[in-house]
Amino acid sequence: MTPFLLPELREETVVLCPGATLLRGFALAQSDDLVAILPNLTAQSPFRQMVTKGGHLMSVAMTNCGALGWVSDRKGYRYAACDPAHGRPWPALPDLFRDLAQGAANDAGFPGFSPDVCLINRYEPGTRLALHQDRDERDFTAPIVSVSLGAPAIFLFGGRERSEKPRRLKLFHGDVVVWGGQARLNFHGILPLKPDQSTILGPQRINLTFRKAG
Ligand code: SIN
Ligand code: FE2
């Protein structure tokens, strides 16, 4: 048996707080197909490290698919309909992605989720995502749906205030976290990725974050 099949034994639903749910293994059944689509998307809009407003190069490499994409540069964070790398639209959101995000949101208590953005984050060993809120979207009524693929990572999930001590959750290939409602603006982040070769993506972790931004 290959090691990355073992998590199939762990499908379960964990309520983290009102509005936030971890759906362990929710994406496992489709994970091979999700991984197989990625090269088509990144051929059109390649991964790149973005720069923050303060001039800091983010360690996580990012790209997007969907009607909009999340971008950051010296002008700040925003959503854009075209990929600034070449000026053409981002690749369309694959039906498989949309269906998965909708299904996860529904199971977590947010029916009718209609994402227009999938931010694709790529973590190599040592890369991290500092504690932050997702607050560049036009309104906060839609939840965030976050799908983990590849190497496991420690997810920090805090409260509405930065000062609240975040809990630490190990996220594995196929896990999905959904947060919305009163948890929509909760702080979250990823600790530096530990090297782990045993996954379908080798040592890297890919995260798909679905949002309704426009
Ligand atoms: C994010 O907050 O955009 C990504 C979180 C993750 O990689 O799990
Ligand atoms: Fe985020």
mmCIF file of C-alpha atoms in Angstrom, residues 3-213:
data_model
loop_
_atom_site.group_PDB
_atom_site.id
_atom_site.type_symbol
_atom_site.label_atom_id
_atom_site.label_comp_id
_atom_site.label_asym_id
_atom_site.label_seq_id
_atom_site.Cartn_x
_atom_site.Cartn_y
_atom_site.Cartn_z
ATOM 1 C CA PRO A 3 1.647 5.812 2.138
ATOM 2 C CA PHE A 4 -0.620 8.506 0.693
ATOM 3 C CA LEU A 5 -3.588 6.135 0.562
ATOM 4 C CA LEU A 6 -3.624 5.770 4.342
ATOM 5 C CA PRO A 7 -5.476 9.049 5.037
ATOM 6 C CA GLU A 8 -8.571 7.498 3.411
ATOM 7 C CA LEU A 9 -9.082 5.809 6.746
ATOM 8 C CA ARG A 10 -9.509 9.174 8.419
ATOM 9 C CA GLU A 11 -12.558 10.763 6.848
ATOM 10 C CA GLU A 12 -14.326 12.799 9.532
ATOM 11 C CA THR A 13 -15.872 16.188 10.240
ATOM 12 C CA VAL A 14 -14.414 18.377 12.977
ATOM 13 C CA VAL A 15 -16.139 21.616 13.992
ATOM 14 C CA LEU A 16 -13.338 24.032 14.918
ATOM 15 C CA CYS A 17 -15.609 26.813 16.181
ATOM 16 C CA PRO A 18 -19.003 28.200 15.109
ATOM 17 C CA GLY A 19 -18.631 28.773 11.327
ATOM 18 C CA ALA A 20 -15.415 26.786 10.846
ATOM 19 C CA THR A 21 -15.227 23.101 9.930
ATOM 20 C CA LEU A 22 -12.426 20.719 9.018
ATOM 21 C CA LEU A 23 -13.625 18.096 6.535
ATOM 22 C CA ARG A 24 -10.895 15.488 6.805
ATOM 23 C CA GLY A 25 -10.346 13.589 3.597
ATOM 24 C CA PHE A 26 -13.221 15.343 1.813
ATOM 25 C CA ALA A 27 -11.213 15.819 -1.413
ATOM 26 C CA LEU A 28 -9.416 12.461 -1.393
ATOM 27 C CA ALA A 29 -11.694 10.775 -3.918
ATOM 28 C CA GLN A 30 -11.053 13.548 -6.476
ATOM 29 C CA SER A 31 -7.482 14.307 -5.489
ATOM 30 C CA ASP A 32 -5.801 12.483 -8.391
ATOM 31 C CA ASP A 33 -7.963 14.440 -10.826
ATOM 32 C CA LEU A 34 -7.311 17.737 -9.014
ATOM 33 C CA VAL A 35 -3.559 17.135 -9.180
ATOM 34 C CA ALA A 36 -3.774 16.115 -12.851
ATOM 35 C CA ILE A 37 -5.457 19.410 -13.821
ATOM 36 C CA LEU A 38 -2.803 21.610 -12.197
ATOM 37 C CA PRO A 39 -0.213 21.517 -15.033
ATOM 38 C CA ASN A 40 -2.848 22.738 -17.533
ATOM 39 C CA LEU A 41 -3.590 25.705 -15.303
ATOM 40 C CA THR A 42 0.007 26.566 -14.481
ATOM 41 C CA ALA A 43 0.990 26.311 -18.158
ATOM 42 C CA GLN A 44 -1.376 29.259 -18.766
ATOM 43 C CA SER A 45 -0.620 31.203 -15.575
ATOM 44 C CA PRO A 46 2.622 30.007 -13.994
ATOM 45 C CA PHE A 47 3.429 30.062 -10.292
ATOM 46 C CA ARG A 48 5.246 33.206 -9.191
ATOM 47 C CA GLN A 49 6.374 34.759 -5.936
ATOM 48 C CA MET A 50 4.505 38.004 -5.359
ATOM 49 C CA VAL A 51 5.787 41.107 -3.607
ATOM 50 C CA THR A 52 3.921 42.751 -0.727
ATOM 51 C CA LYS A 53 3.179 46.452 -0.554
ATOM 52 C CA GLY A 54 6.128 46.749 1.804
ATOM 53 C CA GLY A 55 8.449 45.236 -0.832
ATOM 54 C CA HIS A 56 8.749 41.834 0.861
ATOM 55 C CA LEU A 57 8.969 38.789 -1.458
ATOM 56 C CA MET A 58 6.421 36.177 -0.330
ATOM 57 C CA SER A 59 7.965 32.730 0.168
ATOM 58 C CA VAL A 60 4.854 30.935 -1.119
ATOM 59 C CA ALA A 61 4.516 30.825 -4.930
ATOM 60 C CA MET A 62 1.029 31.638 -6.207
ATOM 61 C CA THR A 63 -1.225 31.597 -9.218
ATOM 62 C CA ASN A 64 -4.999 31.663 -9.763
ATOM 63 C CA CYS A 65 -7.833 30.336 -11.850
ATOM 64 C CA GLY A 66 -11.333 31.749 -12.120
ATOM 65 C CA ALA A 67 -12.936 34.999 -13.260
ATOM 66 C CA LEU A 68 -10.697 36.888 -10.825
ATOM 67 C CA GLY A 69 -7.297 36.289 -9.279
ATOM 68 C CA TRP A 70 -5.691 37.514 -6.078
ATOM 69 C CA VAL A 71 -2.574 39.605 -6.719
ATOM 70 C CA SER A 72 -0.105 41.553 -4.654
ATOM 71 C CA ASP A 73 2.529 44.082 -5.682
ATOM 72 C CA ARG A 74 3.936 47.411 -4.489
ATOM 73 C CA LYS A 75 0.430 48.900 -4.916
ATOM 74 C CA GLY A 76 -1.013 46.414 -2.416
ATOM 75 C CA TYR A 77 -3.386 43.427 -2.421
ATOM 76 C CA ARG A 78 -6.357 43.214 -4.788
ATOM 77 C CA TYR A 79 -8.308 41.028 -7.197
ATOM 78 C CA ALA A 80 -7.673 41.332 -10.937
ATOM 79 C CA ALA A 81 -9.458 39.802 -13.953
ATOM 80 C CA CYS A 82 -6.176 39.380 -15.860
ATOM 81 C CA ASP A 83 -2.896 37.770 -14.920
ATOM 82 C CA PRO A 84 -0.368 40.633 -14.602
ATOM 83 C CA ALA A 85 2.345 38.249 -15.856
ATOM 84 C CA HIS A 86 0.938 38.448 -19.409
ATOM 85 C CA GLY A 87 -2.231 40.571 -19.337
ATOM 86 C CA ARG A 88 -4.622 37.783 -20.384
ATOM 87 C CA PRO A 89 -7.470 36.392 -18.250
ATOM 88 C CA TRP A 90 -6.675 33.748 -15.644
ATOM 89 C CA PRO A 91 -7.527 30.174 -16.714
ATOM 90 C CA ALA A 92 -11.194 29.302 -16.176
ATOM 91 C CA LEU A 93 -12.227 27.576 -12.959
ATOM 92 C CA PRO A 94 -12.485 23.847 -13.830
ATOM 93 C CA ASP A 95 -15.920 22.316 -13.123
ATOM 94 C CA LEU A 96 -14.234 19.759 -10.874
ATOM 95 C CA PHE A 97 -12.841 22.581 -8.719
ATOM 96 C CA ARG A 98 -16.171 24.414 -8.526
ATOM 97 C CA ASP A 99 -18.129 21.261 -7.675
ATOM 98 C CA LEU A 100 -15.679 20.289 -4.955
ATOM 99 C CA ALA A 101 -15.748 23.754 -3.349
ATOM 100 C CA GLN A 102 -19.530 23.902 -3.548
ATOM 101 C CA GLY A 103 -19.899 20.442 -2.023
ATOM 102 C CA ALA A 104 -17.514 21.211 0.842
ATOM 103 C CA ALA A 105 -19.207 24.537 1.592
ATOM 104 C CA ASN A 106 -22.592 22.833 1.556
ATOM 105 C CA ASP A 107 -21.459 20.121 3.979
ATOM 106 C CA ALA A 108 -20.047 22.807 6.279
ATOM 107 C CA GLY A 109 -23.372 24.659 6.363
ATOM 108 C CA PHE A 110 -22.935 27.176 3.518
ATOM 109 C CA PRO A 111 -25.215 26.074 0.663
ATOM 110 C CA GLY A 112 -25.100 27.866 -2.703
ATOM 111 C CA PHE A 113 -21.417 28.849 -2.565
ATOM 112 C CA SER A 114 -20.400 30.166 -5.971
ATOM 113 C CA PRO A 115 -16.646 30.884 -6.027
ATOM 114 C CA ASP A 116 -15.163 33.212 -8.657
ATOM 115 C CA VAL A 117 -11.545 32.790 -7.523
ATOM 116 C CA CYS A 118 -9.286 29.863 -6.822
ATOM 117 C CA LEU A 119 -5.975 31.033 -5.412
ATOM 118 C CA ILE A 120 -3.385 28.277 -5.852
ATOM 119 C CA ASN A 121 -0.538 28.365 -3.326
ATOM 120 C CA ARG A 122 2.599 26.267 -3.672
ATOM 121 C CA TYR A 123 4.678 25.603 -0.545
ATOM 122 C CA GLU A 124 8.189 24.164 -0.760
ATOM 123 C CA PRO A 125 9.977 22.958 2.389
ATOM 124 C CA GLY A 126 10.651 25.969 4.631
ATOM 125 C CA THR A 127 7.997 28.235 3.126
ATOM 126 C CA ARG A 128 5.236 29.643 5.297
ATOM 127 C CA LEU A 129 2.249 31.950 5.240
ATOM 128 C CA ALA A 130 2.142 34.455 8.082
ATOM 129 C CA LEU A 131 -1.012 34.839 10.178
ATOM 130 C CA HIS A 132 -3.524 36.965 8.243
ATOM 131 C CA GLN A 133 -7.226 37.551 7.560
ATOM 132 C CA ASP A 134 -8.805 37.124 4.108
ATOM 133 C CA ARG A 135 -10.385 40.533 3.745
ATOM 134 C CA ASP A 136 -9.821 41.717 0.182
ATOM 135 C CA GLU A 137 -13.195 40.332 -0.965
ATOM 136 C CA ARG A 138 -16.133 42.662 -1.631
ATOM 137 C CA ASP A 139 -18.373 41.116 0.990
ATOM 138 C CA PHE A 140 -17.883 38.528 3.661
ATOM 139 C CA THR A 141 -21.140 36.604 3.366
ATOM 140 C CA ALA A 142 -19.528 33.789 1.352
ATOM 141 C CA PRO A 143 -17.198 31.352 3.130
ATOM 142 C CA ILE A 144 -13.588 30.460 2.337
ATOM 143 C CA VAL A 145 -12.969 26.883 1.181
ATOM 144 C CA SER A 146 -9.392 25.654 1.477
ATOM 145 C CA VAL A 147 -8.206 22.343 -0.042
ATOM 146 C CA SER A 148 -4.878 20.754 0.926
ATOM 147 C CA LEU A 149 -2.900 18.600 -1.518
ATOM 148 C CA GLY A 150 0.511 16.970 -1.207
ATOM 149 C CA ALA A 151 2.764 17.347 1.806
ATOM 150 C CA PRO A 152 1.183 17.840 5.233
ATOM 151 C CA ALA A 153 1.394 21.248 6.917
ATOM 152 C CA ILE A 154 0.552 22.825 10.247
ATOM 153 C CA PHE A 155 -2.392 25.197 9.811
ATOM 154 C CA LEU A 156 -2.805 27.965 12.357
ATOM 155 C CA PHE A 157 -6.403 28.889 12.996
ATOM 156 C CA GLY A 158 -7.002 31.775 15.358
ATOM 157 C CA GLY A 159 -9.853 34.084 16.202
ATOM 158 C CA ARG A 160 -11.132 37.404 14.947
ATOM 159 C CA GLU A 161 -8.354 39.253 16.796
ATOM 160 C CA ARG A 162 -4.681 38.759 15.973
ATOM 161 C CA SER A 163 -3.963 38.535 19.707
ATOM 162 C CA GLU A 164 -6.009 35.303 20.100
ATOM 163 C CA LYS A 165 -3.694 32.336 20.301
ATOM 164 C CA PRO A 166 -4.256 30.213 17.175
ATOM 165 C CA ARG A 167 -4.829 26.482 17.410
ATOM 166 C CA ARG A 168 -2.566 24.210 15.385
ATOM 167 C CA LEU A 169 -4.017 21.619 13.058
ATOM 168 C CA LYS A 170 -2.051 19.251 10.870
ATOM 169 C CA LEU A 171 -3.618 19.253 7.408
ATOM 170 C CA PHE A 172 -3.080 16.281 5.106
ATOM 171 C CA HIS A 173 -3.568 15.570 1.408
ATOM 172 C CA GLY A 174 -7.313 15.693 0.706
ATOM 173 C CA ASP A 175 -8.319 17.686 3.787
ATOM 174 C CA VAL A 176 -10.660 20.662 3.343
ATOM 175 C CA VAL A 177 -11.216 23.533 5.786
ATOM 176 C CA VAL A 178 -14.253 25.799 5.430
ATOM 177 C CA TRP A 179 -14.714 29.013 7.395
ATOM 178 C CA GLY A 180 -17.486 31.555 7.084
ATOM 179 C CA GLY A 181 -20.251 33.260 9.031
ATOM 180 C CA GLN A 182 -18.936 34.439 12.357
ATOM 181 C CA ALA A 183 -15.543 32.794 11.604
ATOM 182 C CA ARG A 184 -15.156 34.439 8.170
ATOM 183 C CA LEU A 185 -12.532 36.940 9.346
ATOM 184 C CA ASN A 186 -10.599 34.594 11.611
ATOM 185 C CA PHE A 187 -6.816 34.862 11.434
ATOM 186 C CA HIS A 188 -5.030 31.889 9.859
ATOM 187 C CA GLY A 189 -1.638 30.888 8.462
ATOM 188 C CA ILE A 190 0.748 28.038 7.705
ATOM 189 C CA LEU A 191 3.922 27.186 9.657
ATOM 190 C CA PRO A 192 7.138 26.589 7.679
ATOM 191 C CA LEU A 193 6.668 23.382 5.684
ATOM 192 C CA LYS A 194 8.646 20.372 6.909
ATOM 193 C CA PRO A 195 10.388 18.260 4.246
ATOM 194 C CA ASP A 196 8.248 15.178 3.494
ATOM 195 C CA GLN A 197 8.877 13.155 0.345
ATOM 196 C CA SER A 198 6.144 10.615 0.894
ATOM 197 C CA THR A 199 3.265 12.348 -0.889
ATOM 198 C CA ILE A 200 1.810 12.340 -4.369
ATOM 199 C CA LEU A 201 3.401 15.789 -4.947
ATOM 200 C CA GLY A 202 6.756 14.881 -3.407
ATOM 201 C CA PRO A 203 7.980 17.454 -0.880
ATOM 202 C CA GLN A 204 5.590 20.215 -1.913
ATOM 203 C CA ARG A 205 2.162 21.236 -0.690
ATOM 204 C CA ILE A 206 -0.468 22.800 -2.934
ATOM 205 C CA ASN A 207 -3.397 24.662 -1.404
ATOM 206 C CA LEU A 208 -6.487 25.655 -3.358
ATOM 207 C CA THR A 209 -8.372 28.537 -1.714
ATOM 208 C CA PHE A 210 -11.825 29.213 -3.112
ATOM 209 C CA ARG A 211 -13.432 32.587 -2.542
ATOM 210 C CA LYS A 212 -16.249 34.754 -3.795
ATOM 211 C CA ALA A 213 -14.443 38.029 -4.361
#
